[in-house]
Amino acid sequence: MEILITDTYEEISKAAARVVAKALNSKPDAVLGLATGSTPLGLYRELIRMHKDEGLDFSQVTTFNLDEYVGLRGDHPQSYHYFMHENLFKHVNIARPNIYIPSGTTDNYEAFCKWYEQRIVECGGIDLQVLGIGGNGHIGFNEPGSSLGSLTRIKTLTKGTRKANARFFKSMRDVPKYAVTMGIGTILKARKVVLLATGESKAQAVVDSLEGPVSSMCPASALQLHRFATYVIDQAAASKLTLDTYEH
Ligand code: F6R
């Protein structure tokens, strides 16, 4: 695994944007796996800047998002559909039919999840998957205990995850209890993975995932099995790491 430790959030965002830009420059019709949440906001801002200032081209790109809350329509301000549109898609030249985000409102989740997996395969598989990490080690909404081979499905969110995300909702009661998420098995099939983490609240999850055992209790630890996984993290998120071989 490649671990890059930076000083600032801006550096994380720029380093991650360079990884994405490299993927698009070498393969203009690349398939990207995308995450939501606070962490990748700087990456998306940098990609928008690169699109505007440097002509980074999204016209042939296809994207698959990791997850969506069950019960939120695409126009709900806290839905991940809305988040992606506001924070990336509406600012770049991506073709709308090439955008895939799990549905939070389908009446047949089983069929939808199967179709989502199939669409990823039909589009050639994910070339580069962007990930954040939960304080409990989740990737996507694969909470602790998730099968390391899991595919897209509905997951129950832990109280801790709902609490962490309550900051975006009026009250805890409004935070959805379930999400549709790509599985850990789905994520592991991506050709390359880049995980971003910032702040002390992620330090335990970062050390557990990198230096702990591969365990479903820390879903991100499954990335130890991936051949091309890169962590781009700041000093605070790296503060519990013990090996001295990481790149600064
Ligand atoms: C979001 C996602 C989650 C987040 C994680 C960290 O699509 O898959 O795993 O990446 O909860 O969220 P932030 O970045 O808000 O700390």
PDB file of C-alpha atoms and ligand atoms in Angstrom:
ATOM      1  CA  MET A   1       0.000   0.000   0.000  1.00  0.00           C
ATOM      2  CA  GLU A   2       1.121   3.524  -0.597  1.00  0.00           C
ATOM      3  CA  ILE A   3       0.661   5.985   2.269  1.00  0.00           C
ATOM      4  CA  LEU A   4       1.130   9.679   1.645  1.00  0.00           C
ATOM      5  CA  ILE A   5       1.039  11.937   4.704  1.00  0.00           C
ATOM      6  CA  THR A   6       0.526  15.635   4.064  1.00  0.00           C
ATOM      7  CA  ASP A   7       0.362  18.725   6.272  1.00  0.00           C
ATOM      8  CA  THR A   8      -2.852  20.310   5.113  1.00  0.00           C
ATOM      9  CA  TYR A   9      -6.284  19.469   3.813  1.00  0.00           C
ATOM     10  CA  GLU A  10      -5.472  21.435   0.681  1.00  0.00           C
ATOM     11  CA  GLU A  11      -2.492  19.177   0.002  1.00  0.00           C
ATOM     12  CA  ILE A  12      -4.652  16.065   0.442  1.00  0.00           C
ATOM     13  CA  SER A  13      -7.192  17.462  -1.995  1.00  0.00           C
ATOM     14  CA  LYS A  14      -4.559  18.418  -4.563  1.00  0.00           C
ATOM     15  CA  ALA A  15      -2.698  15.108  -4.304  1.00  0.00           C
ATOM     16  CA  ALA A  16      -5.969  13.192  -4.749  1.00  0.00           C
ATOM     17  CA  ALA A  17      -6.968  15.425  -7.668  1.00  0.00           C
ATOM     18  CA  ARG A  18      -3.639  14.661  -9.356  1.00  0.00           C
ATOM     19  CA  VAL A  19      -4.375  10.933  -9.022  1.00  0.00           C
ATOM     20  CA  VAL A  20      -7.821  11.405 -10.610  1.00  0.00           C
ATOM     21  CA  ALA A  21      -6.464  13.689 -13.356  1.00  0.00           C
ATOM     22  CA  LYS A  22      -3.740  11.173 -14.176  1.00  0.00           C
ATOM     23  CA  ALA A  23      -6.395   8.461 -14.531  1.00  0.00           C
ATOM     24  CA  LEU A  24      -8.484  10.660 -16.869  1.00  0.00           C
ATOM     25  CA  ASN A  25      -5.501  11.816 -18.907  1.00  0.00           C
ATOM     26  CA  SER A  26      -4.297   8.272 -19.515  1.00  0.00           C
ATOM     27  CA  LYS A  27      -7.838   6.961 -20.117  1.00  0.00           C
ATOM     28  CA  PRO A  28     -10.346   9.665 -21.112  1.00  0.00           C
ATOM     29  CA  ASP A  29     -13.257   7.218 -20.783  1.00  0.00           C
ATOM     30  CA  ALA A  30     -12.212   6.066 -17.321  1.00  0.00           C
ATOM     31  CA  VAL A  31     -14.792   4.769 -14.873  1.00  0.00           C
ATOM     32  CA  LEU A  32     -14.563   6.520 -11.506  1.00  0.00           C
ATOM     33  CA  GLY A  33     -16.021   5.365  -8.214  1.00  0.00           C
ATOM     34  CA  LEU A  34     -16.943   8.384  -6.103  1.00  0.00           C
ATOM     35  CA  ALA A  35     -17.592   9.133  -2.450  1.00  0.00           C
ATOM     36  CA  THR A  36     -19.578  11.843  -0.693  1.00  0.00           C
ATOM     37  CA  GLY A  37     -19.114  13.368   2.772  1.00  0.00           C
ATOM     38  CA  SER A  38     -16.933  16.239   3.946  1.00  0.00           C
ATOM     39  CA  THR A  39     -13.577  14.690   3.076  1.00  0.00           C
ATOM     40  CA  PRO A  40     -13.696  14.701  -0.757  1.00  0.00           C
ATOM     41  CA  LEU A  41     -15.131  18.243  -1.012  1.00  0.00           C
ATOM     42  CA  GLY A  42     -11.660  19.745  -1.528  1.00  0.00           C
ATOM     43  CA  LEU A  43     -10.865  17.107  -4.149  1.00  0.00           C
ATOM     44  CA  TYR A  44     -14.034  17.984  -6.045  1.00  0.00           C
ATOM     45  CA  ARG A  45     -13.244  21.712  -5.812  1.00  0.00           C
ATOM     46  CA  GLU A  46      -9.782  21.034  -7.233  1.00  0.00           C
ATOM     47  CA  LEU A  47     -11.186  18.874 -10.046  1.00  0.00           C
ATOM     48  CA  ILE A  48     -13.611  21.675 -10.939  1.00  0.00           C
ATOM     49  CA  ARG A  49     -10.702  24.118 -10.988  1.00  0.00           C
ATOM     50  CA  MET A  50      -8.671  21.767 -13.199  1.00  0.00           C
ATOM     51  CA  HIS A  51     -11.648  21.427 -15.531  1.00  0.00           C
ATOM     52  CA  LYS A  52     -12.075  25.207 -15.796  1.00  0.00           C
ATOM     53  CA  ASP A  53      -8.416  26.282 -15.845  1.00  0.00           C
ATOM     54  CA  GLU A  54      -6.655  23.323 -17.408  1.00  0.00           C
ATOM     55  CA  GLY A  55      -9.350  21.712 -19.530  1.00  0.00           C
ATOM     56  CA  LEU A  56      -9.591  18.478 -17.543  1.00  0.00           C
ATOM     57  CA  ASP A  57     -12.151  16.644 -19.622  1.00  0.00           C
ATOM     58  CA  PHE A  58     -15.015  14.597 -18.158  1.00  0.00           C
ATOM     59  CA  SER A  59     -16.951  14.198 -21.414  1.00  0.00           C
ATOM     60  CA  GLN A  60     -16.281  10.471 -21.725  1.00  0.00           C
ATOM     61  CA  VAL A  61     -16.038   9.662 -18.036  1.00  0.00           C
ATOM     62  CA  THR A  62     -18.496   7.353 -16.283  1.00  0.00           C
ATOM     63  CA  THR A  63     -19.041   7.560 -12.516  1.00  0.00           C
ATOM     64  CA  PHE A  64     -20.515   5.209  -9.954  1.00  0.00           C
ATOM     65  CA  ASN A  65     -21.189   6.552  -6.494  1.00  0.00           C
ATOM     66  CA  LEU A  66     -20.673   4.414  -3.450  1.00  0.00           C
ATOM     67  CA  ASP A  67     -23.907   4.954  -1.632  1.00  0.00           C
ATOM     68  CA  GLU A  68     -27.222   6.677  -1.014  1.00  0.00           C
ATOM     69  CA  TYR A  69     -29.593   6.973   1.939  1.00  0.00           C
ATOM     70  CA  VAL A  70     -32.702   4.840   1.745  1.00  0.00           C
ATOM     71  CA  GLY A  71     -35.810   7.007   1.619  1.00  0.00           C
ATOM     72  CA  LEU A  72     -34.251  10.207   0.255  1.00  0.00           C
ATOM     73  CA  ARG A  73     -35.239  11.327  -3.212  1.00  0.00           C
ATOM     74  CA  GLY A  74     -32.596  12.721  -5.529  1.00  0.00           C
ATOM     75  CA  ASP A  75     -33.808  16.281  -4.956  1.00  0.00           C
ATOM     76  CA  HIS A  76     -33.562  16.033  -1.139  1.00  0.00           C
ATOM     77  CA  PRO A  77     -30.762  18.406  -0.078  1.00  0.00           C
ATOM     78  CA  GLN A  78     -29.133  15.720   2.079  1.00  0.00           C
ATOM     79  CA  SER A  79     -29.303  13.016  -0.570  1.00  0.00           C
ATOM     80  CA  TYR A  80     -26.041  11.975  -2.144  1.00  0.00           C
ATOM     81  CA  HIS A  81     -27.585  12.574  -5.588  1.00  0.00           C
ATOM     82  CA  TYR A  82     -28.009  16.213  -4.631  1.00  0.00           C
ATOM     83  CA  PHE A  83     -24.554  16.390  -3.024  1.00  0.00           C
ATOM     84  CA  MET A  84     -22.810  15.078  -6.144  1.00  0.00           C
ATOM     85  CA  HIS A  85     -24.744  17.341  -8.459  1.00  0.00           C
ATOM     86  CA  GLU A  86     -24.034  20.444  -6.360  1.00  0.00           C
ATOM     87  CA  ASN A  87     -20.398  19.695  -5.539  1.00  0.00           C
ATOM     88  CA  LEU A  88     -19.130  18.229  -8.791  1.00  0.00           C
ATOM     89  CA  PHE A  89     -21.378  17.206 -11.643  1.00  0.00           C
ATOM     90  CA  LYS A  90     -23.038  20.533 -12.436  1.00  0.00           C
ATOM     91  CA  HIS A  91     -19.611  22.205 -12.677  1.00  0.00           C
ATOM     92  CA  VAL A  92     -17.923  19.816 -15.129  1.00  0.00           C
ATOM     93  CA  ASN A  93     -18.703  18.467 -18.593  1.00  0.00           C
ATOM     94  CA  ILE A  94     -19.787  14.993 -17.560  1.00  0.00           C
ATOM     95  CA  ALA A  95     -22.564  13.410 -19.643  1.00  0.00           C
ATOM     96  CA  ARG A  96     -25.666  12.916 -17.449  1.00  0.00           C
ATOM     97  CA  PRO A  97     -26.339   9.360 -18.725  1.00  0.00           C
ATOM     98  CA  ASN A  98     -22.856   8.369 -17.526  1.00  0.00           C
ATOM     99  CA  ILE A  99     -23.652   9.194 -13.898  1.00  0.00           C
ATOM    100  CA  TYR A 100     -24.717   6.317 -11.674  1.00  0.00           C
ATOM    101  CA  ILE A 101     -25.727   6.736  -8.028  1.00  0.00           C
ATOM    102  CA  PRO A 102     -27.536   4.077  -5.997  1.00  0.00           C
ATOM    103  CA  SER A 103     -31.267   4.711  -5.742  1.00  0.00           C
ATOM    104  CA  GLY A 104     -32.694   5.483  -2.325  1.00  0.00           C
ATOM    105  CA  THR A 105     -36.260   5.232  -3.545  1.00  0.00           C
ATOM    106  CA  THR A 106     -36.572   2.125  -5.696  1.00  0.00           C
ATOM    107  CA  ASP A 107     -39.435  -0.245  -4.909  1.00  0.00           C
ATOM    108  CA  ASN A 108     -37.211  -3.261  -5.544  1.00  0.00           C
ATOM    109  CA  TYR A 109     -33.839  -2.886  -3.822  1.00  0.00           C
ATOM    110  CA  GLU A 110     -32.735  -6.408  -4.563  1.00  0.00           C
ATOM    111  CA  ALA A 111     -33.205  -5.975  -8.303  1.00  0.00           C
ATOM    112  CA  PHE A 112     -31.701  -2.498  -8.221  1.00  0.00           C
ATOM    113  CA  CYS A 113     -28.552  -3.635  -6.395  1.00  0.00           C
ATOM    114  CA  LYS A 114     -28.095  -6.505  -8.834  1.00  0.00           C
ATOM    115  CA  TRP A 115     -28.507  -4.119 -11.763  1.00  0.00           C
ATOM    116  CA  TYR A 116     -26.002  -1.654 -10.241  1.00  0.00           C
ATOM    117  CA  GLU A 117     -23.341  -4.353  -9.953  1.00  0.00           C
ATOM    118  CA  GLN A 118     -24.085  -5.480 -13.497  1.00  0.00           C
ATOM    119  CA  ARG A 119     -23.848  -1.917 -14.848  1.00  0.00           C
ATOM    120  CA  ILE A 120     -20.380  -1.520 -13.278  1.00  0.00           C
ATOM    121  CA  VAL A 121     -19.236  -4.674 -15.080  1.00  0.00           C
ATOM    122  CA  GLU A 122     -20.883  -3.629 -18.385  1.00  0.00           C
ATOM    123  CA  CYS A 123     -19.090  -0.263 -18.194  1.00  0.00           C
ATOM    124  CA  GLY A 124     -15.751  -2.059 -17.922  1.00  0.00           C
ATOM    125  CA  GLY A 125     -15.287  -2.027 -14.127  1.00  0.00           C
ATOM    126  CA  ILE A 126     -14.138   0.816 -11.906  1.00  0.00           C
ATOM    127  CA  ASP A 127     -10.689   2.147 -12.823  1.00  0.00           C
ATOM    128  CA  LEU A 128     -10.247   4.371  -9.795  1.00  0.00           C
ATOM    129  CA  GLN A 129     -12.307   4.318  -6.607  1.00  0.00           C
ATOM    130  CA  VAL A 130     -12.247   7.367  -4.322  1.00  0.00           C
ATOM    131  CA  LEU A 131     -12.988   6.594  -0.668  1.00  0.00           C
ATOM    132  CA  GLY A 132     -13.391   8.385   2.636  1.00  0.00           C
ATOM    133  CA  ILE A 133     -13.337   6.456   5.905  1.00  0.00           C
ATOM    134  CA  GLY A 134     -15.743   6.514   8.841  1.00  0.00           C
ATOM    135  CA  GLY A 135     -14.503   6.933  12.401  1.00  0.00           C
ATOM    136  CA  ASN A 136     -15.485   3.273  12.844  1.00  0.00           C
ATOM    137  CA  GLY A 137     -13.507   2.165   9.784  1.00  0.00           C
ATOM    138  CA  HIS A 138     -16.436   1.982   7.382  1.00  0.00           C
ATOM    139  CA  ILE A 139     -15.906   2.479   3.657  1.00  0.00           C
ATOM    140  CA  GLY A 140     -18.977   3.320   1.671  1.00  0.00           C
ATOM    141  CA  PHE A 141     -21.653   2.458   4.212  1.00  0.00           C
ATOM    142  CA  ASN A 142     -20.102  -0.912   4.913  1.00  0.00           C
ATOM    143  CA  GLU A 143     -20.337  -0.760   8.661  1.00  0.00           C
ATOM    144  CA  PRO A 144     -18.273  -2.979  10.996  1.00  0.00           C
ATOM    145  CA  GLY A 145     -19.318  -6.593  10.593  1.00  0.00           C
ATOM    146  CA  SER A 146     -19.882  -6.241   6.830  1.00  0.00           C
ATOM    147  CA  SER A 147     -18.786  -9.236   4.819  1.00  0.00           C
ATOM    148  CA  LEU A 148     -15.461  -8.561   3.138  1.00  0.00           C
ATOM    149  CA  GLY A 149     -16.872 -10.091  -0.046  1.00  0.00           C
ATOM    150  CA  SER A 150     -20.133  -8.102   0.010  1.00  0.00           C
ATOM    151  CA  LEU A 151     -21.663  -6.531  -3.098  1.00  0.00           C
ATOM    152  CA  THR A 152     -24.133  -3.643  -3.445  1.00  0.00           C
ATOM    153  CA  ARG A 153     -26.980  -4.021  -0.952  1.00  0.00           C
ATOM    154  CA  ILE A 154     -28.911  -2.315   1.843  1.00  0.00           C
ATOM    155  CA  LYS A 155     -27.063  -1.814   5.116  1.00  0.00           C
ATOM    156  CA  THR A 156     -28.334  -0.656   8.496  1.00  0.00           C
ATOM    157  CA  LEU A 157     -26.369   2.381   9.636  1.00  0.00           C
ATOM    158  CA  THR A 158     -24.828   2.255  13.115  1.00  0.00           C
ATOM    159  CA  LYS A 159     -25.904   4.799  15.726  1.00  0.00           C
ATOM    160  CA  GLY A 160     -22.385   6.270  15.572  1.00  0.00           C
ATOM    161  CA  THR A 161     -22.589   6.829  11.809  1.00  0.00           C
ATOM    162  CA  ARG A 162     -26.064   8.354  12.131  1.00  0.00           C
ATOM    163  CA  LYS A 163     -24.766  10.641  14.902  1.00  0.00           C
ATOM    164  CA  ALA A 164     -21.724  11.645  12.826  1.00  0.00           C
ATOM    165  CA  ASN A 165     -23.975  12.498   9.878  1.00  0.00           C
ATOM    166  CA  ALA A 166     -26.682  14.170  11.991  1.00  0.00           C
ATOM    167  CA  ARG A 167     -24.784  17.445  11.475  1.00  0.00           C
ATOM    168  CA  PHE A 168     -26.336  17.616   8.015  1.00  0.00           C
ATOM    169  CA  PHE A 169     -29.930  17.012   9.169  1.00  0.00           C
ATOM    170  CA  LYS A 170     -32.386  19.004  11.302  1.00  0.00           C
ATOM    171  CA  SER A 171     -32.394  16.372  14.022  1.00  0.00           C
ATOM    172  CA  MET A 172     -31.179  12.841  14.694  1.00  0.00           C
ATOM    173  CA  ARG A 173     -34.723  11.614  13.926  1.00  0.00           C
ATOM    174  CA  ASP A 174     -34.359  12.804  10.332  1.00  0.00           C
ATOM    175  CA  VAL A 175     -31.160  10.817   9.695  1.00  0.00           C
ATOM    176  CA  PRO A 176     -32.041   7.741   7.627  1.00  0.00           C
ATOM    177  CA  LYS A 177     -31.540   4.369   9.274  1.00  0.00           C
ATOM    178  CA  TYR A 178     -30.562   2.495   6.125  1.00  0.00           C
ATOM    179  CA  ALA A 179     -28.414   3.079   3.064  1.00  0.00           C
ATOM    180  CA  VAL A 180     -27.756   1.336  -0.220  1.00  0.00           C
ATOM    181  CA  THR A 181     -24.029   0.856  -0.555  1.00  0.00           C
ATOM    182  CA  MET A 182     -21.551  -0.795  -2.841  1.00  0.00           C
ATOM    183  CA  GLY A 183     -20.048  -3.733  -0.968  1.00  0.00           C
ATOM    184  CA  ILE A 184     -16.488  -4.251   0.164  1.00  0.00           C
ATOM    185  CA  GLY A 185     -16.190  -6.873  -2.582  1.00  0.00           C
ATOM    186  CA  THR A 186     -17.343  -4.253  -5.108  1.00  0.00           C
ATOM    187  CA  ILE A 187     -14.717  -1.805  -3.865  1.00  0.00           C
ATOM    188  CA  LEU A 188     -11.956  -4.415  -3.933  1.00  0.00           C
ATOM    189  CA  LYS A 189     -12.678  -5.068  -7.621  1.00  0.00           C
ATOM    190  CA  ALA A 190     -11.727  -1.478  -8.543  1.00  0.00           C
ATOM    191  CA  ARG A 191      -8.363  -1.383 -10.339  1.00  0.00           C
ATOM    192  CA  LYS A 192      -7.058   1.376  -8.109  1.00  0.00           C
ATOM    193  CA  VAL A 193      -8.283   2.818  -4.814  1.00  0.00           C
ATOM    194  CA  VAL A 194      -7.449   6.147  -3.209  1.00  0.00           C
ATOM    195  CA  LEU A 195      -8.624   6.732   0.356  1.00  0.00           C
ATOM    196  CA  LEU A 196      -8.619  10.207   1.881  1.00  0.00           C
ATOM    197  CA  ALA A 197      -8.718  10.943   5.585  1.00  0.00           C
ATOM    198  CA  THR A 198      -8.275  14.058   7.622  1.00  0.00           C
ATOM    199  CA  GLY A 199      -8.368  14.907  11.313  1.00  0.00           C
ATOM    200  CA  GLU A 200      -7.868  13.168  14.617  1.00  0.00           C
ATOM    201  CA  SER A 201     -11.327  11.610  14.573  1.00  0.00           C
ATOM    202  CA  LYS A 202     -10.079   9.307  11.800  1.00  0.00           C
ATOM    203  CA  ALA A 203      -6.733   8.372  13.420  1.00  0.00           C
ATOM    204  CA  GLN A 204      -7.955   5.176  15.089  1.00  0.00           C
ATOM    205  CA  ALA A 205      -9.735   3.949  11.950  1.00  0.00           C
ATOM    206  CA  VAL A 206      -6.639   4.739   9.878  1.00  0.00           C
ATOM    207  CA  VAL A 207      -4.258   2.814  12.141  1.00  0.00           C
ATOM    208  CA  ASP A 208      -6.695  -0.100  12.529  1.00  0.00           C
ATOM    209  CA  SER A 209      -7.127  -0.349   8.766  1.00  0.00           C
ATOM    210  CA  LEU A 210      -3.412  -0.128   7.946  1.00  0.00           C
ATOM    211  CA  GLU A 211      -1.656  -1.801  10.858  1.00  0.00           C
ATOM    212  CA  GLY A 212      -4.373  -3.959  12.372  1.00  0.00           C
ATOM    213  CA  PRO A 213      -5.568  -7.361  11.203  1.00  0.00           C
ATOM    214  CA  VAL A 214      -7.810  -7.683   8.142  1.00  0.00           C
ATOM    215  CA  SER A 215     -11.170  -7.909   9.829  1.00  0.00           C
ATOM    216  CA  SER A 216     -14.795  -7.198   9.072  1.00  0.00           C
ATOM    217  CA  MET A 217     -14.796  -5.198  12.322  1.00  0.00           C
ATOM    218  CA  CYS A 218     -12.703  -2.605  10.471  1.00  0.00           C
ATOM    219  CA  PRO A 219     -14.072  -2.707   6.916  1.00  0.00           C
ATOM    220  CA  ALA A 220     -11.294  -0.493   5.498  1.00  0.00           C
ATOM    221  CA  SER A 221      -8.745  -3.105   6.593  1.00  0.00           C
ATOM    222  CA  ALA A 222      -9.921  -5.108   3.561  1.00  0.00           C
ATOM    223  CA  LEU A 223      -7.885  -2.641   1.493  1.00  0.00           C
ATOM    224  CA  GLN A 224      -4.765  -4.450   2.747  1.00  0.00           C
ATOM    225  CA  LEU A 225      -5.800  -7.104   0.226  1.00  0.00           C
ATOM    226  CA  HIS A 226      -5.805  -4.598  -2.645  1.00  0.00           C
ATOM    227  CA  ARG A 227      -2.721  -4.359  -4.860  1.00  0.00           C
ATOM    228  CA  PHE A 228      -3.077  -0.690  -5.749  1.00  0.00           C
ATOM    229  CA  ALA A 229      -4.476   1.159  -2.744  1.00  0.00           C
ATOM    230  CA  THR A 230      -3.185   4.594  -1.775  1.00  0.00           C
ATOM    231  CA  TYR A 231      -3.978   6.511   1.416  1.00  0.00           C
ATOM    232  CA  VAL A 232      -3.675  10.292   1.283  1.00  0.00           C
ATOM    233  CA  ILE A 233      -4.014  11.529   4.848  1.00  0.00           C
ATOM    234  CA  ASP A 234      -3.014  14.446   7.029  1.00  0.00           C
ATOM    235  CA  GLN A 235      -0.749  14.379  10.120  1.00  0.00           C
ATOM    236  CA  ALA A 236      -3.709  14.218  12.511  1.00  0.00           C
ATOM    237  CA  ALA A 237      -5.257  11.218  10.763  1.00  0.00           C
ATOM    238  CA  ALA A 238      -1.788   9.607  10.684  1.00  0.00           C
ATOM    239  CA  SER A 239      -1.036  10.367  14.332  1.00  0.00           C
ATOM    240  CA  LYS A 240      -1.563   6.810  15.603  1.00  0.00           C
ATOM    241  CA  LEU A 241       0.509   5.043  12.935  1.00  0.00           C
ATOM    242  CA  THR A 242       3.562   3.291  14.352  1.00  0.00           C
ATOM    243  CA  LEU A 243       5.688   2.325  11.337  1.00  0.00           C
ATOM    244  CA  ASP A 244       8.291   4.874  10.247  1.00  0.00           C
ATOM    245  CA  THR A 245       8.290   3.937   6.581  1.00  0.00           C
ATOM    246  CA  TYR A 246       5.434   6.126   5.385  1.00  0.00           C
ATOM    247  CA  GLU A 247       5.984   8.862   2.821  1.00  0.00           C
ATOM    248  CA  HIS A 248       5.724  12.438   4.087  1.00  0.00           C
TER     249      HIS A 248
HETATM  250  C1  F6R B   1     -19.755   8.521   1.644  1.00  0.00           C
HETATM  251  C2  F6R B   1     -19.133   7.357   2.229  1.00  0.00           C
HETATM  252  C3  F6R B   1     -18.655   7.318   3.646  1.00  0.00           C
HETATM  253  C4  F6R B   1     -17.785   8.523   4.005  1.00  0.00           C
HETATM  254  C5  F6R B   1     -17.342   8.451   5.465  1.00  0.00           C
HETATM  255  C6  F6R B   1     -16.541   9.654   5.868  1.00  0.00           C
HETATM  256  O1  F6R B   1     -20.085   8.283   0.294  1.00  0.00           O
HETATM  257  O2  F6R B   1     -19.026   6.402   1.550  1.00  0.00           O
HETATM  258  O3  F6R B   1     -17.915   6.149   3.852  1.00  0.00           O
HETATM  259  O4  F6R B   1     -16.669   8.547   3.166  1.00  0.00           O
HETATM  260  O5  F6R B   1     -18.472   8.353   6.289  1.00  0.00           O
HETATM  261  O6  F6R B   1     -17.344  10.790   5.824  1.00  0.00           O
HETATM  262  P1  F6R B   1     -16.740  12.246   6.014  1.00  0.00           P
HETATM  263  O7  F6R B   1     -15.863  12.478   4.845  1.00  0.00           O
HETATM  264  O8  F6R B   1     -17.933  13.155   6.031  1.00  0.00           O
HETATM  265  O9  F6R B   1     -15.984  12.218   7.302  1.00  0.00           O
END
